[in-house]
Amino acid sequence: MDRATEQSVSIIVPLYCGKQYIPRLIQMIEMCQMSLASSIKLELILSNDNPEEDIEESFSSEMISILVLNTKINRGIQGTRIRGLKAASGEYVVFLDQDDVLYPDYIRSQLLHIANADAVVCRCIHEGRQFYNTDMRFEEAVTKEHMITKGNPIISAGQVLLRRESIPEFWMNHVMKVNGADDYLLWLCMIAQNAVFTLNQDLLFEHTVNGKNLSLDYKRMILSLEEMYDILSENKVFDEFELRKISAMRQNALFEWITLLEKFREMFMVLNRMVECRGEGCPVGRRLKGIGIQRVAIYGAGYLGKRLLGELKEFDIEAVFFIDRNAEYLTEKIPVYKLDDAPVNVDAVIISLVRNHDTVRSALGEKYDVIYTIKEIMENTEPVICGTDISGSRQNYHAKK
């Protein structure tokens, strides 16, 4: 018998200066309702955390229930979620951020997959691509061992449909002062009480990334992670052995964030140089044309790879495909291949990474003759003729057959 009968779900959305999101949220939850049996009821709880801005309580829908909770105090995201939870009537709960996206089949699919578990986690889109990939496999990440030793594998609470009765009282009674790791604290508290997380392989959720995301505020995230550890340690939520693992994990997280910031710095320098080249009248595309390059493959379908794709299009250089080790998880404007599967009929491969050039070049060298990094093109390591007719002196390059 289908478990998705005679059930109710409360979607709790903390709002802060988020009035503009409300019409979209209502429409989104209505779309979810349309894919459900009439016996399954959805409730949208808009939990406002801005005491200086009331939300009108006149929002209505013929399909779903809508509850608006205004406030006289600022509680932070965890406190705002808990306030919504206390007002909720659903058997199941989703903690959704105001700018994130549930796909129309989200509720139906999550209810079908939760079975007897306490929570079900779906696959998701993050930064325009699937979040789980070769480096973080879905089946290995959402486990107790990963959460304790490697960090939070759930990019946003909206990925998770929770059985309301499985949400720990401990989490509700220990509201964090620093926003950021409150959902991670929730998952760890659930694990500590032996809650069962099950996986839903369907792609149902999209995490919106912008400059306001707490996950991108590394200073705040470090402070929040420290507070989370203190709560777990002081209250002996885990035994000493597991607490040592969590302590080591937070130190590793700090190192990884520092490493990531250094990578971002290097990416900025490359992007800045690309702008400088354009200002000098010799953009990347024109430089490649100057050495006879017409068809290229781009190694790395990240931020720089996509930026390079746009630069080349302007000069009618055909970027035929991307090469990326996570090809099976990517959907781009041009085809994406793993190296072993990539065609060879291009004039050159351009590496868009800011690190590991030698390793990547070595692997590509087994298949291609002409390989550049973005830096090499901009540093003019090959003869480049900008702004002139180079048809008579064009060098011919061919990939290995």
Tab-separated table of C-alpha atoms in Angstrom:
chain	number	residue	atom	x	y	z
A	1	MET	CA	0.000	0.000	0.000
A	2	ASP	CA	1.276	3.466	-0.895
A	3	ARG	CA	2.487	5.218	2.267
A	4	ALA	CA	1.774	8.557	0.625
A	5	THR	CA	-1.903	8.516	1.784
A	6	GLU	CA	-3.670	10.439	4.535
A	7	GLN	CA	-0.501	12.359	5.338
A	8	SER	CA	0.301	15.994	5.993
A	9	VAL	CA	3.505	17.967	5.448
A	10	SER	CA	4.490	21.330	6.900
A	11	ILE	CA	6.976	23.377	4.841
A	12	ILE	CA	8.578	25.846	7.248
A	13	VAL	CA	10.307	28.848	5.691
A	14	PRO	CA	12.269	31.334	7.825
A	15	LEU	CA	11.960	34.761	6.218
A	16	TYR	CA	14.222	37.753	6.674
A	17	CYS	CA	13.593	40.692	4.333
A	18	GLY	CA	12.049	38.061	2.098
A	19	LYS	CA	8.614	39.366	1.154
A	20	GLN	CA	9.531	39.188	-2.517
A	21	TYR	CA	9.916	35.400	-2.288
A	22	ILE	CA	6.432	34.712	-0.938
A	23	PRO	CA	4.450	34.575	-4.239
A	24	ARG	CA	7.020	32.174	-5.707
A	25	LEU	CA	6.979	30.040	-2.546
A	26	ILE	CA	3.187	29.760	-2.649
A	27	GLN	CA	3.218	28.851	-6.334
A	28	MET	CA	5.986	26.291	-5.749
A	29	ILE	CA	4.123	24.525	-2.922
A	30	GLU	CA	0.899	24.603	-4.949
A	31	MET	CA	2.767	22.826	-7.745
A	32	CYS	CA	3.852	20.183	-5.226
A	33	GLN	CA	0.233	19.821	-4.070
A	34	MET	CA	-0.931	19.262	-7.647
A	35	SER	CA	1.242	16.145	-7.920
A	36	LEU	CA	-0.259	14.631	-4.742
A	37	ALA	CA	-3.408	12.738	-3.912
A	38	SER	CA	-6.141	14.950	-2.484
A	39	SER	CA	-5.816	13.216	0.896
A	40	ILE	CA	-2.287	14.600	1.370
A	41	LYS	CA	-2.347	18.106	2.803
A	42	LEU	CA	0.427	20.696	2.537
A	43	GLU	CA	0.949	23.561	4.942
A	44	LEU	CA	3.236	26.518	4.224
A	45	ILE	CA	4.465	28.286	7.361
A	46	LEU	CA	6.113	31.658	6.748
A	47	SER	CA	8.117	32.321	9.908
A	48	ASN	CA	9.247	35.943	9.839
A	49	ASP	CA	12.464	36.799	11.716
A	50	ASN	CA	12.507	40.533	10.996
A	51	PRO	CA	10.835	42.512	13.818
A	52	GLU	CA	11.003	45.690	11.729
A	53	GLU	CA	8.885	44.308	8.889
A	54	ASP	CA	5.530	42.605	9.293
A	55	ILE	CA	4.291	40.231	6.627
A	56	GLU	CA	0.680	40.642	5.617
A	57	GLU	CA	-1.472	37.769	6.778
A	58	SER	CA	-3.722	38.068	3.756
A	59	PHE	CA	-1.867	35.516	1.626
A	60	SER	CA	-4.221	32.732	0.643
A	61	SER	CA	-4.465	29.686	-1.562
A	62	GLU	CA	-7.294	27.360	-2.556
A	63	MET	CA	-4.857	24.445	-2.610
A	64	ILE	CA	-2.644	24.747	0.466
A	65	SER	CA	-2.839	26.107	3.992
A	66	ILE	CA	-0.753	29.230	4.687
A	67	LEU	CA	0.252	30.427	8.140
A	68	VAL	CA	2.161	33.683	8.720
A	69	LEU	CA	4.133	34.162	11.950
A	70	ASN	CA	5.367	37.699	12.551
A	71	THR	CA	7.796	38.528	15.336
A	72	LYS	CA	8.820	41.206	17.810
A	73	ILE	CA	12.320	39.765	18.306
A	74	ASN	CA	15.086	38.406	16.104
A	75	ARG	CA	15.668	34.728	16.834
A	76	GLY	CA	18.167	33.669	14.179
A	77	ILE	CA	17.481	30.937	11.649
A	78	GLN	CA	17.337	28.013	14.094
A	79	GLY	CA	15.025	29.834	16.510
A	80	THR	CA	12.819	30.894	13.592
A	81	ARG	CA	12.626	27.325	12.327
A	82	ILE	CA	11.732	26.069	15.804
A	83	ARG	CA	9.005	28.701	16.149
A	84	GLY	CA	7.547	27.482	12.870
A	85	LEU	CA	7.866	23.864	13.987
A	86	LYS	CA	5.900	24.525	17.183
A	87	ALA	CA	3.073	26.008	15.101
A	88	ALA	CA	3.132	23.201	12.515
A	89	SER	CA	0.434	20.552	12.235
A	90	GLY	CA	2.119	18.242	9.726
A	91	GLU	CA	3.258	14.707	10.395
A	92	TYR	CA	6.285	15.517	8.243
A	93	VAL	CA	8.388	18.675	8.076
A	94	VAL	CA	10.616	20.383	5.496
A	95	PHE	CA	12.857	23.277	6.596
A	96	LEU	CA	13.138	25.322	3.414
A	97	ASP	CA	15.216	28.481	2.917
A	98	GLN	CA	13.354	31.410	1.384
A	99	ASP	CA	15.234	31.405	-1.932
A	100	ASP	CA	15.653	27.654	-2.467
A	101	VAL	CA	13.609	25.586	-4.918
A	102	LEU	CA	11.515	22.446	-4.513
A	103	TYR	CA	10.715	20.681	-7.772
A	104	PRO	CA	7.004	19.850	-8.322
A	105	ASP	CA	7.497	16.149	-7.540
A	106	TYR	CA	9.491	16.809	-4.332
A	107	ILE	CA	6.852	15.997	-1.699
A	108	ARG	CA	5.373	13.015	-3.532
A	109	SER	CA	8.755	11.424	-4.162
A	110	GLN	CA	10.101	12.092	-0.661
A	111	LEU	CA	6.998	10.586	0.966
A	112	LEU	CA	7.293	7.504	-1.190
A	113	HIS	CA	10.944	7.009	-0.242
A	114	ILE	CA	10.930	7.696	3.498
A	115	ALA	CA	9.294	4.338	4.355
A	116	ASN	CA	9.996	3.696	8.066
A	117	ALA	CA	13.024	6.005	8.250
A	118	ASP	CA	13.215	9.192	10.302
A	119	ALA	CA	14.391	11.322	7.383
A	120	VAL	CA	14.862	11.065	3.634
A	121	VAL	CA	17.523	13.020	1.730
A	122	CYS	CA	17.199	13.701	-2.002
A	123	ARG	CA	19.794	14.586	-4.592
A	124	CYS	CA	20.131	18.283	-5.380
A	125	ILE	CA	21.516	20.998	-7.622
A	126	HIS	CA	24.102	23.371	-6.164
A	127	GLU	CA	25.893	26.109	-8.121
A	128	GLY	CA	24.189	24.935	-11.306
A	129	ARG	CA	25.392	21.330	-11.069
A	130	GLN	CA	24.698	18.173	-9.114
A	131	PHE	CA	26.112	18.505	-5.613
A	132	TYR	CA	27.107	14.861	-5.185
A	133	ASN	CA	29.719	13.628	-7.624
A	134	THR	CA	32.941	11.644	-7.915
A	135	ASP	CA	34.483	13.500	-4.973
A	136	MET	CA	31.442	13.125	-2.700
A	137	ARG	CA	29.350	10.106	-3.573
A	138	PHE	CA	25.773	10.327	-2.370
A	139	GLU	CA	25.696	6.831	-0.896
A	140	GLU	CA	28.904	7.360	1.087
A	141	ALA	CA	28.276	10.926	2.235
A	142	VAL	CA	24.940	10.718	4.025
A	143	THR	CA	26.183	8.364	6.726
A	144	LYS	CA	27.045	8.665	10.396
A	145	GLU	CA	30.747	8.121	9.735
A	146	HIS	CA	30.913	10.893	7.136
A	147	MET	CA	28.962	13.354	9.285
A	148	ILE	CA	31.226	12.785	12.263
A	149	THR	CA	34.577	12.612	10.503
A	150	LYS	CA	34.246	14.734	7.342
A	151	GLY	CA	31.507	17.286	7.948
A	152	ASN	CA	27.967	18.064	6.897
A	153	PRO	CA	27.156	16.305	3.597
A	154	ILE	CA	23.726	17.946	3.266
A	155	ILE	CA	24.079	21.270	1.465
A	156	SER	CA	20.743	22.612	2.688
A	157	ALA	CA	18.027	21.517	5.114
A	158	GLY	CA	15.534	21.716	2.239
A	159	GLN	CA	16.936	18.456	0.853
A	160	VAL	CA	15.450	16.586	3.788
A	161	LEU	CA	11.911	15.488	4.569
A	162	LEU	CA	11.759	14.836	8.322
A	163	ARG	CA	9.376	12.820	10.407
A	164	ARG	CA	8.262	15.464	12.877
A	165	GLU	CA	8.356	13.154	15.904
A	166	SER	CA	12.015	12.344	15.106
A	167	ILE	CA	13.227	15.923	15.578
A	168	PRO	CA	15.149	15.875	18.891
A	169	GLU	CA	13.942	17.975	21.820
A	170	PHE	CA	17.640	18.589	22.547
A	171	TRP	CA	18.018	20.485	19.262
A	172	MET	CA	14.920	22.548	20.011
A	173	ASN	CA	16.211	23.402	23.483
A	174	HIS	CA	19.728	24.424	22.386
A	175	VAL	CA	19.356	27.329	19.984
A	176	MET	CA	22.671	28.423	18.523
A	177	LYS	CA	23.718	32.057	18.781
A	178	VAL	CA	25.768	32.036	15.565
A	179	ASN	CA	23.871	31.097	12.403
A	180	GLY	CA	25.384	28.565	10.043
A	181	ALA	CA	25.721	25.108	11.597
A	182	ASP	CA	22.246	24.755	13.117
A	183	ASP	CA	21.108	22.222	10.528
A	184	TYR	CA	24.357	20.268	10.993
A	185	LEU	CA	23.620	20.217	14.736
A	186	LEU	CA	20.172	18.827	13.928
A	187	TRP	CA	21.572	15.958	11.834
A	188	LEU	CA	24.154	15.095	14.512
A	189	CYS	CA	21.545	15.158	17.286
A	190	MET	CA	19.370	12.832	15.221
A	191	ILE	CA	22.298	10.486	14.625
A	192	ALA	CA	23.055	10.485	18.352
A	193	GLN	CA	19.554	9.150	19.014
A	194	ASN	CA	20.026	6.491	16.304
A	195	ALA	CA	17.738	8.119	13.763
A	196	VAL	CA	17.704	6.462	10.342
A	197	PHE	CA	18.416	8.535	7.210
A	198	THR	CA	17.399	7.017	3.902
A	199	LEU	CA	18.352	8.178	0.412
A	200	ASN	CA	16.178	9.287	-2.481
A	201	GLN	CA	18.057	9.128	-5.776
A	202	ASP	CA	15.628	11.558	-7.437
A	203	LEU	CA	16.881	15.072	-8.216
A	204	LEU	CA	14.255	17.216	-6.487
A	205	PHE	CA	15.831	20.288	-4.903
A	206	GLU	CA	17.903	23.293	-5.961
A	207	HIS	CA	20.040	25.264	-3.537
A	208	THR	CA	20.234	28.912	-4.576
A	209	VAL	CA	23.720	30.398	-4.261
A	210	ASN	CA	24.236	34.124	-3.856
A	211	GLY	CA	26.462	36.471	-1.897
A	212	LYS	CA	24.173	36.243	1.139
A	213	ASN	CA	24.535	32.496	1.745
A	214	LEU	CA	25.798	31.750	5.263
A	215	SER	CA	27.749	28.788	3.880
A	216	LEU	CA	29.919	31.292	1.971
A	217	ASP	CA	30.593	33.384	5.100
A	218	TYR	CA	33.590	31.345	6.247
A	219	LYS	CA	34.354	33.403	9.326
A	220	ARG	CA	30.799	32.981	10.595
A	221	MET	CA	30.755	29.293	9.649
A	222	ILE	CA	33.946	28.668	11.654
A	223	LEU	CA	32.448	30.385	14.700
A	224	SER	CA	29.182	28.477	14.270
A	225	LEU	CA	31.024	25.164	13.958
A	226	GLU	CA	32.921	25.927	17.174
A	227	GLU	CA	29.661	26.706	18.971
A	228	MET	CA	28.123	23.479	17.675
A	229	TYR	CA	31.053	21.454	18.985
A	230	ASP	CA	30.828	23.150	22.393
A	231	ILE	CA	27.123	22.257	22.631
A	232	LEU	CA	27.801	18.621	21.765
A	233	SER	CA	30.800	18.382	24.094
A	234	GLU	CA	29.332	20.130	27.132
A	235	ASN	CA	26.192	18.016	26.989
A	236	LYS	CA	27.979	14.740	26.204
A	237	VAL	CA	25.769	14.092	23.195
A	238	PHE	CA	28.426	11.673	21.889
A	239	ASP	CA	30.994	9.525	23.691
A	240	GLU	CA	34.611	10.690	23.997
A	241	PHE	CA	35.798	8.688	20.996
A	242	GLU	CA	33.182	10.218	18.673
A	243	LEU	CA	33.721	13.698	20.115
A	244	ARG	CA	37.424	13.424	19.245
A	245	LYS	CA	36.423	12.604	15.678
A	246	ILE	CA	34.139	15.653	15.547
A	247	SER	CA	36.894	17.827	17.002
A	248	ALA	CA	39.320	16.607	14.328
A	249	MET	CA	36.667	17.212	11.679
A	250	ARG	CA	36.279	20.882	12.638
A	251	GLN	CA	40.051	21.370	12.374
A	252	ASN	CA	40.034	19.748	8.944
A	253	ALA	CA	37.107	21.966	7.940
A	254	LEU	CA	39.106	25.048	8.911
A	255	PHE	CA	42.055	23.880	6.783
A	256	GLU	CA	39.761	23.109	3.824
A	257	TRP	CA	38.112	26.537	4.002
A	258	ILE	CA	41.520	28.237	4.060
A	259	THR	CA	42.571	26.128	1.064
A	260	LEU	CA	39.357	27.035	-0.741
A	261	LEU	CA	39.877	30.731	-0.080
A	262	GLU	CA	43.373	30.466	-1.567
A	263	LYS	CA	41.874	28.769	-4.620
A	264	PHE	CA	39.330	31.590	-4.937
A	265	ARG	CA	42.204	34.096	-4.760
A	266	GLU	CA	43.980	32.342	-7.622
A	267	MET	CA	40.750	32.255	-9.640
A	268	PHE	CA	40.315	35.980	-9.065
A	269	MET	CA	43.831	36.639	-10.374
A	270	VAL	CA	43.076	34.670	-13.551
A	271	LEU	CA	39.749	36.445	-14.082
A	272	ASN	CA	41.399	39.796	-13.427
A	273	ARG	CA	44.075	39.030	-16.017
A	274	MET	CA	41.369	38.062	-18.519
A	275	VAL	CA	39.805	41.499	-18.014
A	276	GLU	CA	43.222	43.152	-18.394
A	277	CYS	CA	43.824	41.297	-21.666
A	278	ARG	CA	40.507	42.564	-22.943
A	279	GLY	CA	41.436	46.100	-21.887
A	280	GLU	CA	44.721	45.761	-23.767
A	281	GLY	CA	42.814	44.882	-26.937
A	282	CYS	CA	43.975	41.276	-26.954
A	283	PRO	CA	41.384	38.998	-25.304
A	284	VAL	CA	41.911	35.270	-24.888
A	285	GLY	CA	39.907	34.439	-28.008
A	286	ARG	CA	41.976	36.760	-30.199
A	287	ARG	CA	45.198	35.342	-28.765
A	288	LEU	CA	44.132	31.824	-29.710
A	289	LYS	CA	43.148	32.913	-33.197
A	290	GLY	CA	46.595	34.458	-33.533
A	291	ILE	CA	48.172	31.021	-33.231
A	292	GLY	CA	45.711	29.295	-35.542
A	293	ILE	CA	43.386	27.694	-33.035
A	294	GLN	CA	39.802	27.242	-34.291
A	295	ARG	CA	38.386	24.239	-32.396
A	296	VAL	CA	39.133	23.541	-28.748
A	297	ALA	CA	38.162	21.351	-25.848
A	298	ILE	CA	38.072	22.900	-22.376
A	299	TYR	CA	39.303	20.858	-19.435
A	300	GLY	CA	37.199	21.730	-16.376
A	301	ALA	CA	33.553	22.798	-16.521
A	302	GLY	CA	33.762	25.106	-13.492
A	303	TYR	CA	33.541	28.883	-13.177
A	304	LEU	CA	36.664	29.554	-15.275
A	305	GLY	CA	35.754	26.962	-17.889
A	306	LYS	CA	32.356	28.541	-18.420
A	307	ARG	CA	33.845	32.036	-18.530
A	308	LEU	CA	36.335	30.844	-21.140
A	309	LEU	CA	33.486	29.345	-23.164
A	310	GLY	CA	31.909	32.805	-23.427
A	311	GLU	CA	35.215	34.457	-24.326
A	312	LEU	CA	35.832	32.030	-27.186
A	313	LYS	CA	32.326	32.293	-28.616
A	314	GLU	CA	32.844	36.005	-29.172
A	315	PHE	CA	35.708	35.260	-31.581
A	316	ASP	CA	34.017	32.366	-33.388
A	317	ILE	CA	36.341	29.820	-31.838
A	318	GLU	CA	34.359	26.634	-31.413
A	319	ALA	CA	34.510	25.120	-27.948
A	320	VAL	CA	33.471	21.631	-28.991
A	321	PHE	CA	33.197	19.983	-25.570
A	322	PHE	CA	34.279	20.022	-21.943
A	323	ILE	CA	36.476	17.358	-20.374
A	324	ASP	CA	35.659	16.854	-16.697
A	325	ARG	CA	36.139	13.988	-14.264
A	326	ASN	CA	32.560	14.572	-13.057
A	327	ALA	CA	31.096	14.430	-16.566
A	328	GLU	CA	28.293	12.032	-15.604
A	329	TYR	CA	26.923	14.584	-13.124
A	330	LEU	CA	27.063	17.639	-15.398
A	331	THR	CA	24.653	19.195	-17.883
A	332	GLU	CA	26.176	22.067	-19.854
A	333	LYS	CA	25.573	24.002	-23.060
A	334	ILE	CA	28.116	21.812	-24.846
A	335	PRO	CA	28.815	18.084	-24.350
A	336	VAL	CA	30.867	16.965	-21.338
A	337	TYR	CA	33.116	13.893	-21.458
A	338	LYS	CA	35.449	12.076	-19.168
A	339	LEU	CA	38.961	12.035	-20.628
A	340	ASP	CA	38.760	8.404	-21.741
A	341	ASP	CA	35.579	9.076	-23.712
A	342	ALA	CA	36.496	12.471	-25.182
A	343	PRO	CA	36.889	12.875	-28.981
A	344	VAL	CA	40.262	13.946	-30.402
A	345	ASN	CA	39.277	16.151	-33.345
A	346	VAL	CA	40.215	19.509	-31.813
A	347	ASP	CA	43.154	21.864	-32.402
A	348	ALA	CA	43.974	22.196	-28.706
A	349	VAL	CA	42.829	21.504	-25.180
A	350	ILE	CA	42.760	24.425	-22.762
A	351	ILE	CA	43.058	23.679	-19.049
A	352	SER	CA	40.795	26.027	-17.093
A	353	LEU	CA	41.980	24.891	-13.651
A	354	VAL	CA	44.147	27.066	-11.405
A	355	ARG	CA	45.889	24.071	-9.809
A	356	ASN	CA	47.257	20.602	-10.629
A	357	HIS	CA	48.267	21.696	-14.138
A	358	ASP	CA	51.156	19.230	-14.437
A	359	THR	CA	49.069	16.216	-13.433
A	360	VAL	CA	46.258	17.146	-15.800
A	361	ARG	CA	48.658	17.974	-18.646
A	362	SER	CA	50.347	14.614	-18.247
A	363	ALA	CA	47.041	12.774	-18.508
A	364	LEU	CA	45.902	14.856	-21.485
A	365	GLY	CA	49.271	14.353	-23.176
A	366	GLU	CA	48.446	10.698	-23.716
A	367	LYS	CA	45.724	11.769	-26.115
A	368	TYR	CA	46.356	15.348	-27.314
A	369	ASP	CA	49.385	17.151	-28.761
A	370	VAL	CA	48.512	20.793	-28.075
A	371	ILE	CA	47.651	21.716	-24.505
A	372	TYR	CA	47.508	25.169	-22.917
A	373	THR	CA	46.476	26.553	-19.580
A	374	ILE	CA	44.536	29.813	-19.450
A	375	LYS	CA	47.551	31.402	-17.753
A	376	GLU	CA	49.887	30.359	-20.559
A	377	ILE	CA	47.625	31.912	-23.178
A	378	MET	CA	47.418	35.190	-21.292
A	379	GLU	CA	51.139	35.201	-20.499
A	380	ASN	CA	51.844	34.952	-24.220
A	381	THR	CA	54.078	31.897	-24.024
A	382	GLU	CA	53.478	31.233	-27.740
A	383	PRO	CA	53.824	33.785	-30.566
A	384	VAL	CA	50.492	35.633	-30.679
A	385	ILE	CA	49.515	38.245	-33.242
A	386	CYS	CA	46.740	40.523	-31.970
A	387	GLY	CA	44.635	42.766	-34.185
A	388	THR	CA	46.399	41.812	-37.436
A	389	ASP	CA	45.814	39.448	-40.334
A	390	ILE	CA	47.725	36.306	-39.426
A	391	SER	CA	46.323	34.069	-42.189
A	392	GLY	CA	49.699	33.839	-43.902
A	393	SER	CA	51.630	32.767	-40.844
A	394	ARG	CA	49.072	30.615	-39.072
A	395	GLN	CA	50.521	27.537	-37.429
A	396	ASN	CA	48.640	24.282	-37.966
A	397	TYR	CA	48.011	22.072	-34.969
A	398	HIS	CA	46.429	18.654	-34.931
A	399	ALA	CA	45.313	16.404	-32.108
A	400	LYS	CA	46.676	12.911	-31.869
A	401	LYS	CA	44.674	10.391	-33.826
